[in-house]
Amino acid sequence: MSRLAPPLRLLQAPLKCWAVPKAHVSAKPARTPTSPMEQAVGLSVMFVSFLVPSGWVLSHLESYKKSSTT
């Protein structure tokens, strides 16, 4: 076991000093509150960014099936 001790210490050294950065979380309210219009635009952009690509794939599913068989 004495032969393995130095290599094991070399492997354990990086794990001991592994530093996790502290998250910058604030408990205060926002400096400028978002308006309902900004929230609606943000929410609609998020929905569109997920639903349009999946709708495109679903609407072209038959052509994808045909191209994969040939």
PDB file of C-alpha atoms in Angstrom:
ATOM      1  CA  MET A   1       0.000   0.000   0.000  1.00  0.00           C
ATOM      2  CA  SER A   2       2.946   2.341   0.566  1.00  0.00           C
ATOM      3  CA  ARG A   3       3.724   2.307  -3.170  1.00  0.00           C
ATOM      4  CA  LEU A   4       0.207   3.425  -4.059  1.00  0.00           C
ATOM      5  CA  ALA A   5       0.000   6.249  -1.534  1.00  0.00           C
ATOM      6  CA  PRO A   6       1.834   8.970  -3.527  1.00  0.00           C
ATOM      7  CA  PRO A   7      -0.101   8.401  -6.788  1.00  0.00           C
ATOM      8  CA  LEU A   8      -3.361   8.311  -4.867  1.00  0.00           C
ATOM      9  CA  ARG A   9      -2.495  11.623  -3.192  1.00  0.00           C
ATOM     10  CA  LEU A  10      -1.841  13.119  -6.633  1.00  0.00           C
ATOM     11  CA  LEU A  11      -5.259  11.995  -7.803  1.00  0.00           C
ATOM     12  CA  GLN A  12      -7.027  13.247  -4.673  1.00  0.00           C
ATOM     13  CA  ALA A  13      -5.376  16.687  -4.607  1.00  0.00           C
ATOM     14  CA  PRO A  14      -7.434  18.234  -7.446  1.00  0.00           C
ATOM     15  CA  LEU A  15     -10.644  17.013  -5.845  1.00  0.00           C
ATOM     16  CA  LYS A  16      -9.885  18.679  -2.515  1.00  0.00           C
ATOM     17  CA  CYS A  17      -9.428  22.146  -3.975  1.00  0.00           C
ATOM     18  CA  TRP A  18     -12.408  21.999  -6.309  1.00  0.00           C
ATOM     19  CA  ALA A  19     -14.097  25.367  -5.855  1.00  0.00           C
ATOM     20  CA  VAL A  20     -17.733  25.875  -6.726  1.00  0.00           C
ATOM     21  CA  PRO A  21     -18.498  29.488  -7.652  1.00  0.00           C
ATOM     22  CA  LYS A  22     -21.027  31.224  -5.473  1.00  0.00           C
ATOM     23  CA  ALA A  23     -24.322  32.023  -7.163  1.00  0.00           C
ATOM     24  CA  HIS A  24     -25.257  35.685  -7.321  1.00  0.00           C
ATOM     25  CA  VAL A  25     -28.805  35.376  -6.047  1.00  0.00           C
ATOM     26  CA  SER A  26     -30.562  38.442  -4.764  1.00  0.00           C
ATOM     27  CA  ALA A  27     -33.549  38.421  -2.445  1.00  0.00           C
ATOM     28  CA  LYS A  28     -34.461  41.985  -3.356  1.00  0.00           C
ATOM     29  CA  PRO A  29     -37.180  42.823  -5.863  1.00  0.00           C
ATOM     30  CA  ALA A  30     -36.148  43.841  -9.368  1.00  0.00           C
ATOM     31  CA  ARG A  31     -34.991  47.423  -9.905  1.00  0.00           C
ATOM     32  CA  THR A  32     -37.381  47.876 -12.804  1.00  0.00           C
ATOM     33  CA  PRO A  33     -40.403  45.580 -12.654  1.00  0.00           C
ATOM     34  CA  THR A  34     -41.434  43.948 -15.918  1.00  0.00           C
ATOM     35  CA  SER A  35     -44.712  45.145 -17.327  1.00  0.00           C
ATOM     36  CA  PRO A  36     -47.493  42.727 -18.252  1.00  0.00           C
ATOM     37  CA  MET A  37     -46.814  43.483 -21.919  1.00  0.00           C
ATOM     38  CA  GLU A  38     -43.146  42.484 -21.556  1.00  0.00           C
ATOM     39  CA  GLN A  39     -44.183  39.295 -19.780  1.00  0.00           C
ATOM     40  CA  ALA A  40     -46.692  38.462 -22.522  1.00  0.00           C
ATOM     41  CA  VAL A  41     -44.114  39.041 -25.266  1.00  0.00           C
ATOM     42  CA  GLY A  42     -41.515  36.937 -23.457  1.00  0.00           C
ATOM     43  CA  LEU A  43     -43.957  34.115 -22.833  1.00  0.00           C
ATOM     44  CA  SER A  44     -45.196  34.107 -26.434  1.00  0.00           C
ATOM     45  CA  VAL A  45     -41.613  34.078 -27.767  1.00  0.00           C
ATOM     46  CA  MET A  46     -40.822  31.086 -25.565  1.00  0.00           C
ATOM     47  CA  PHE A  47     -43.915  29.195 -26.736  1.00  0.00           C
ATOM     48  CA  VAL A  48     -43.247  30.002 -30.389  1.00  0.00           C
ATOM     49  CA  SER A  49     -39.607  28.969 -30.134  1.00  0.00           C
ATOM     50  CA  PHE A  50     -40.669  25.511 -28.932  1.00  0.00           C
ATOM     51  CA  LEU A  51     -43.875  24.965 -30.884  1.00  0.00           C
ATOM     52  CA  VAL A  52     -42.911  26.167 -34.377  1.00  0.00           C
ATOM     53  CA  PRO A  53     -40.018  23.692 -34.900  1.00  0.00           C
ATOM     54  CA  SER A  54     -42.049  20.779 -33.554  1.00  0.00           C
ATOM     55  CA  GLY A  55     -45.019  21.792 -35.712  1.00  0.00           C
ATOM     56  CA  TRP A  56     -42.731  21.939 -38.750  1.00  0.00           C
ATOM     57  CA  VAL A  57     -41.469  18.429 -38.103  1.00  0.00           C
ATOM     58  CA  LEU A  58     -44.969  17.073 -37.518  1.00  0.00           C
ATOM     59  CA  SER A  59     -46.355  18.695 -40.661  1.00  0.00           C
ATOM     60  CA  HIS A  60     -43.505  17.275 -42.788  1.00  0.00           C
ATOM     61  CA  LEU A  61     -43.443  13.860 -41.134  1.00  0.00           C
ATOM     62  CA  GLU A  62     -44.713  12.034 -44.220  1.00  0.00           C
ATOM     63  CA  SER A  63     -41.982  13.475 -46.417  1.00  0.00           C
ATOM     64  CA  TYR A  64     -39.403  12.490 -43.804  1.00  0.00           C
ATOM     65  CA  LYS A  65     -40.751   8.934 -43.818  1.00  0.00           C
ATOM     66  CA  LYS A  66     -40.587   8.767 -47.628  1.00  0.00           C
ATOM     67  CA  SER A  67     -37.039  10.094 -47.821  1.00  0.00           C
ATOM     68  CA  SER A  68     -35.756   7.659 -45.200  1.00  0.00           C
ATOM     69  CA  THR A  69     -37.030   4.574 -47.072  1.00  0.00           C
ATOM     70  CA  THR A  70     -35.357   5.461 -50.381  1.00  0.00           C
TER      71      THR A  70
END
